Amino acid sequence: MTRRSALDPAKGWIDEMLRADLTAPPKQRHTNKRILARLRDEYGFTAVAYTTLNDYLRVRRPQIKDEADRARMLHEGMVPQFHRPGEEAEVDFAEVWVRVDGKPLQCQMFTLRLSYSGKAVHRVFSTAGQEAFMQGHVDAFRILGGVPVRHIRYDNLKPAVSQVCFGRSRVESQRWVAFRSHYVHVPVGSLIRSSPLVASAVA
């Protein structure tokens, strides 16, 4: 049998105050003393000690926040990502600074990261040009032991593109076509920014 508390009649009022605090400006949120004063002044409730209220608030405040967070996630919706081992990867270039002979030099870091394990291969080049783009792939495939069997996603395909067409379609450069044909045996249509590049496993 659950033991009744002197605070039970006021718990609904207290919870409403705590929920209101979730969206209120910081300076307008309820302190413990303010809640006690409202219970007394607005609801005529005086049958609880301050220490009992403090004990309830210490537990209930984080619970109210967790409940609100879960409700928001359900309302907004979440689509979990699922990756199988060896199926997918992502490629990108990022600006980095290195020191050469004691002087700072801006370079570009190629990264190929497996989506399932998070294992990544990084290479630093002086530019993000086509040769660096291809060499980064060669090194990554060699170190990882093959090519992702489903696709590789690209945030930026400029090094592989010779012409930008209408909308978001792209024409692959001949060097890139020859390069990927060495590894990739599934025909690829027009390249689209952030679209997958379908690939088969290395023989």
mmCIF file of C-alpha atoms in Angstrom:
data_model
loop_
_atom_site.group_PDB
_atom_site.id
_atom_site.type_symbol
_atom_site.label_atom_id
_atom_site.label_comp_id
_atom_site.label_asym_id
_atom_site.label_seq_id
_atom_site.Cartn_x
_atom_site.Cartn_y
_atom_site.Cartn_z
ATOM 1 C CA MET A 1 0.000 0.000 0.000
ATOM 2 C CA THR A 2 1.364 3.412 -1.029
ATOM 3 C CA ARG A 3 1.922 5.755 1.879
ATOM 4 C CA ARG A 4 -0.019 8.992 1.529
ATOM 5 C CA SER A 5 1.757 12.320 1.812
ATOM 6 C CA ALA A 6 0.462 15.583 3.180
ATOM 7 C CA LEU A 7 1.517 17.051 -0.169
ATOM 8 C CA ASP A 8 -0.729 14.789 -2.273
ATOM 9 C CA PRO A 9 -3.627 17.270 -2.655
ATOM 10 C CA ALA A 10 -1.245 19.930 -4.008
ATOM 11 C CA LYS A 11 0.851 17.837 -6.387
ATOM 12 C CA GLY A 12 -1.286 18.685 -9.418
ATOM 13 C CA TRP A 13 -0.917 22.424 -8.774
ATOM 14 C CA ILE A 14 2.827 22.086 -8.228
ATOM 15 C CA ASP A 15 3.297 20.081 -11.419
ATOM 16 C CA GLU A 16 1.487 22.754 -13.433
ATOM 17 C CA MET A 17 3.868 25.388 -12.054
ATOM 18 C CA LEU A 18 6.857 23.247 -13.006
ATOM 19 C CA ARG A 19 5.517 22.712 -16.530
ATOM 20 C CA ALA A 20 4.984 26.449 -16.930
ATOM 21 C CA ASP A 21 8.618 26.977 -15.904
ATOM 22 C CA LEU A 22 9.816 24.984 -18.934
ATOM 23 C CA THR A 23 8.864 27.819 -21.291
ATOM 24 C CA ALA A 24 9.144 30.775 -18.920
ATOM 25 C CA PRO A 25 12.105 33.187 -18.932
ATOM 26 C CA PRO A 26 14.707 32.206 -16.307
ATOM 27 C CA LYS A 27 13.898 35.134 -14.012
ATOM 28 C CA GLN A 28 10.202 34.207 -13.992
ATOM 29 C CA ARG A 29 10.624 30.568 -13.027
ATOM 30 C CA HIS A 30 9.439 29.367 -9.645
ATOM 31 C CA THR A 31 11.785 29.031 -6.728
ATOM 32 C CA ASN A 32 10.832 26.558 -4.017
ATOM 33 C CA LYS A 33 9.795 29.404 -1.746
ATOM 34 C CA ARG A 34 7.672 30.962 -4.480
ATOM 35 C CA ILE A 35 5.823 27.668 -4.973
ATOM 36 C CA LEU A 36 5.188 27.421 -1.245
ATOM 37 C CA ALA A 37 3.876 30.990 -1.201
ATOM 38 C CA ARG A 38 1.530 30.345 -4.157
ATOM 39 C CA LEU A 39 0.162 27.217 -2.527
ATOM 40 C CA ARG A 40 -0.640 29.263 0.549
ATOM 41 C CA ASP A 41 -1.910 32.445 -1.090
ATOM 42 C CA GLU A 42 -3.738 31.112 -4.161
ATOM 43 C CA TYR A 43 -4.922 27.702 -3.020
ATOM 44 C CA GLY A 44 -5.109 28.130 0.744
ATOM 45 C CA PHE A 45 -2.889 25.068 1.139
ATOM 46 C CA THR A 46 -0.784 25.199 4.310
ATOM 47 C CA ALA A 47 -0.645 21.552 5.319
ATOM 48 C CA VAL A 48 2.924 20.838 4.187
ATOM 49 C CA ALA A 49 6.374 21.574 5.588
ATOM 50 C CA TYR A 50 8.961 23.382 3.488
ATOM 51 C CA THR A 51 11.374 20.422 3.737
ATOM 52 C CA THR A 52 8.684 18.046 2.386
ATOM 53 C CA LEU A 53 8.099 20.369 -0.566
ATOM 54 C CA ASN A 54 11.851 20.549 -1.242
ATOM 55 C CA ASP A 55 12.102 16.751 -1.293
ATOM 56 C CA TYR A 56 9.241 16.528 -3.808
ATOM 57 C CA LEU A 57 10.651 19.238 -6.072
ATOM 58 C CA ARG A 58 14.124 17.678 -6.105
ATOM 59 C CA VAL A 59 12.645 14.534 -7.661
ATOM 60 C CA ARG A 60 9.762 15.985 -9.675
ATOM 61 C CA ARG A 61 11.535 18.837 -11.493
ATOM 62 C CA PRO A 62 13.777 16.566 -13.622
ATOM 63 C CA GLN A 63 10.853 14.180 -14.174
ATOM 64 C CA ILE A 64 8.700 16.988 -15.574
ATOM 65 C CA LYS A 65 11.504 18.022 -17.928
ATOM 66 C CA ASP A 66 12.030 14.435 -19.126
ATOM 67 C CA GLU A 67 8.309 14.009 -19.762
ATOM 68 C CA ALA A 68 8.217 17.206 -21.823
ATOM 69 C CA ASP A 69 11.299 16.165 -23.829
ATOM 70 C CA ARG A 70 9.782 12.773 -24.662
ATOM 71 C CA ALA A 71 6.479 14.348 -25.685
ATOM 72 C CA ARG A 72 8.271 16.813 -27.963
ATOM 73 C CA MET A 73 10.276 14.032 -29.628
ATOM 74 C CA LEU A 74 7.094 12.059 -30.323
ATOM 75 C CA HIS A 75 5.381 15.163 -31.697
ATOM 76 C CA GLU A 76 8.259 16.210 -33.939
ATOM 77 C CA GLY A 77 9.019 12.666 -35.028
ATOM 78 C CA MET A 78 12.356 10.939 -35.299
ATOM 79 C CA VAL A 79 13.704 8.771 -38.120
ATOM 80 C CA PRO A 80 16.476 6.545 -36.778
ATOM 81 C CA GLN A 81 19.378 5.889 -39.108
ATOM 82 C CA PHE A 82 20.410 2.320 -39.712
ATOM 83 C CA HIS A 83 23.665 1.341 -41.403
ATOM 84 C CA ARG A 84 24.964 -2.132 -42.163
ATOM 85 C CA PRO A 85 28.684 -2.919 -41.850
ATOM 86 C CA GLY A 86 30.627 -2.027 -44.974
ATOM 87 C CA GLU A 87 27.644 -0.649 -46.907
ATOM 88 C CA GLU A 88 27.965 3.143 -46.738
ATOM 89 C CA ALA A 89 30.538 5.881 -46.367
ATOM 90 C CA GLU A 90 30.786 9.672 -46.523
ATOM 91 C CA VAL A 91 33.456 11.803 -48.177
ATOM 92 C CA ASP A 92 34.272 15.439 -47.558
ATOM 93 C CA PHE A 93 37.063 18.011 -47.636
ATOM 94 C CA ALA A 94 37.681 20.361 -44.720
ATOM 95 C CA GLU A 95 40.027 23.304 -44.319
ATOM 96 C CA VAL A 96 42.951 22.710 -41.932
ATOM 97 C CA TRP A 97 46.058 24.655 -40.988
ATOM 98 C CA VAL A 98 49.469 23.026 -40.628
ATOM 99 C CA ARG A 99 52.957 24.337 -39.919
ATOM 100 C CA VAL A 100 55.631 23.857 -42.565
ATOM 101 C CA ASP A 101 59.114 25.093 -41.621
ATOM 102 C CA GLY A 102 57.481 26.903 -38.720
ATOM 103 C CA LYS A 103 55.048 28.808 -40.936
ATOM 104 C CA PRO A 104 51.251 28.289 -40.996
ATOM 105 C CA LEU A 105 49.925 26.860 -44.254
ATOM 106 C CA GLN A 106 46.287 26.412 -45.240
ATOM 107 C CA CYS A 107 45.556 22.923 -46.558
ATOM 108 C CA GLN A 108 42.611 20.664 -47.295
ATOM 109 C CA MET A 109 41.905 17.460 -45.386
ATOM 110 C CA PHE A 110 40.195 14.621 -47.273
ATOM 111 C CA THR A 111 38.067 12.337 -45.087
ATOM 112 C CA LEU A 112 36.334 9.090 -45.982
ATOM 113 C CA ARG A 113 34.301 7.766 -43.036
ATOM 114 C CA LEU A 114 32.385 4.496 -42.797
ATOM 115 C CA SER A 115 28.804 5.131 -41.655
ATOM 116 C CA TYR A 116 28.462 1.962 -39.542
ATOM 117 C CA SER A 117 31.697 1.859 -37.558
ATOM 118 C CA GLY A 118 32.757 5.481 -37.851
ATOM 119 C CA LYS A 119 36.232 4.347 -38.911
ATOM 120 C CA ALA A 120 37.769 7.064 -41.037
ATOM 121 C CA VAL A 121 40.784 7.698 -43.227
ATOM 122 C CA HIS A 122 42.209 11.226 -43.347
ATOM 123 C CA ARG A 123 44.681 12.685 -45.803
ATOM 124 C CA VAL A 124 45.980 16.267 -45.933
ATOM 125 C CA PHE A 125 46.612 17.851 -49.341
ATOM 126 C CA SER A 126 47.643 21.305 -50.465
ATOM 127 C CA THR A 127 44.412 21.655 -52.464
ATOM 128 C CA ALA A 128 41.021 19.982 -52.810
ATOM 129 C CA GLY A 129 41.570 19.380 -56.512
ATOM 130 C CA GLN A 130 40.768 16.300 -58.545
ATOM 131 C CA GLU A 131 44.123 14.573 -58.005
ATOM 132 C CA ALA A 132 43.824 14.933 -54.239
ATOM 133 C CA PHE A 133 40.202 13.784 -54.425
ATOM 134 C CA MET A 134 41.168 10.595 -56.246
ATOM 135 C CA GLN A 135 44.287 9.904 -54.200
ATOM 136 C CA GLY A 136 42.252 10.195 -51.029
ATOM 137 C CA HIS A 137 39.906 7.505 -52.310
ATOM 138 C CA VAL A 138 42.795 5.222 -53.294
ATOM 139 C CA ASP A 139 44.382 5.498 -49.852
ATOM 140 C CA ALA A 140 41.063 5.001 -48.067
ATOM 141 C CA PHE A 141 40.093 1.926 -50.113
ATOM 142 C CA ARG A 142 43.534 0.419 -49.522
ATOM 143 C CA ILE A 143 43.481 1.018 -45.768
ATOM 144 C CA LEU A 144 39.860 -0.093 -45.326
ATOM 145 C CA GLY A 145 40.331 -3.132 -47.548
ATOM 146 C CA GLY A 146 37.654 -2.401 -50.142
ATOM 147 C CA VAL A 147 34.856 -0.179 -51.393
ATOM 148 C CA PRO A 148 31.526 0.359 -49.559
ATOM 149 C CA VAL A 149 29.083 -2.057 -51.170
ATOM 150 C CA ARG A 150 26.059 0.258 -51.273
ATOM 151 C CA HIS A 151 27.125 3.857 -51.815
ATOM 152 C CA ILE A 152 29.365 6.750 -50.885
ATOM 153 C CA ARG A 153 27.787 10.108 -50.061
ATOM 154 C CA TYR A 154 29.507 13.318 -51.113
ATOM 155 C CA ASP A 155 28.946 16.738 -49.605
ATOM 156 C CA ASN A 156 30.911 18.356 -52.407
ATOM 157 C CA LEU A 157 31.441 16.739 -55.820
ATOM 158 C CA LYS A 158 33.212 19.650 -57.530
ATOM 159 C CA PRO A 159 36.460 17.688 -58.101
ATOM 160 C CA ALA A 160 34.469 15.025 -59.992
ATOM 161 C CA VAL A 161 32.359 17.397 -62.097
ATOM 162 C CA SER A 162 33.167 18.905 -65.475
ATOM 163 C CA GLN A 163 29.869 20.714 -66.055
ATOM 164 C CA VAL A 164 27.011 21.983 -63.923
ATOM 165 C CA CYS A 165 23.710 21.489 -65.728
ATOM 166 C CA PHE A 166 20.226 22.836 -65.155
ATOM 167 C CA GLY A 167 19.028 22.504 -61.574
ATOM 168 C CA ARG A 168 21.160 20.206 -59.438
ATOM 169 C CA SER A 169 22.328 17.756 -62.119
ATOM 170 C CA ARG A 170 26.029 17.402 -62.925
ATOM 171 C CA VAL A 171 28.182 15.933 -65.692
ATOM 172 C CA GLU A 172 31.073 13.812 -64.444
ATOM 173 C CA SER A 173 34.566 14.564 -65.699
ATOM 174 C CA GLN A 174 36.161 11.916 -67.914
ATOM 175 C CA ARG A 175 39.010 11.378 -65.444
ATOM 176 C CA TRP A 176 36.528 10.724 -62.643
ATOM 177 C CA VAL A 177 34.515 8.341 -64.835
ATOM 178 C CA ALA A 178 37.686 6.398 -65.633
ATOM 179 C CA PHE A 179 38.755 6.418 -62.011
ATOM 180 C CA ARG A 180 35.486 5.191 -60.531
ATOM 181 C CA SER A 181 35.099 2.617 -63.310
ATOM 182 C CA HIS A 182 38.157 0.897 -61.879
ATOM 183 C CA TYR A 183 36.305 0.393 -58.582
ATOM 184 C CA VAL A 184 32.641 0.853 -59.414
ATOM 185 C CA HIS A 185 30.773 -1.471 -61.758
ATOM 186 C CA VAL A 186 27.215 -0.154 -61.437
ATOM 187 C CA PRO A 187 26.214 2.640 -63.890
ATOM 188 C CA VAL A 188 25.644 6.008 -62.255
ATOM 189 C CA GLY A 189 23.262 8.650 -63.593
ATOM 190 C CA SER A 190 23.621 12.402 -63.181
ATOM 191 C CA LEU A 191 25.496 13.413 -60.057
ATOM 192 C CA ILE A 192 23.544 15.417 -57.515
ATOM 193 C CA ARG A 193 24.992 17.213 -54.528
ATOM 194 C CA SER A 194 24.796 14.981 -51.461
ATOM 195 C CA SER A 195 23.468 12.072 -53.543
ATOM 196 C CA PRO A 196 24.799 8.510 -53.218
ATOM 197 C CA LEU A 197 27.372 7.125 -55.620
ATOM 198 C CA VAL A 198 26.432 3.482 -56.003
ATOM 199 C CA ALA A 199 29.382 1.119 -55.720
ATOM 200 C CA SER A 200 30.076 -2.595 -55.781
ATOM 201 C CA ALA A 201 32.649 -4.379 -53.691
ATOM 202 C CA VAL A 202 36.220 -4.622 -54.905
ATOM 203 C CA ALA A 203 36.750 -7.948 -56.641
#
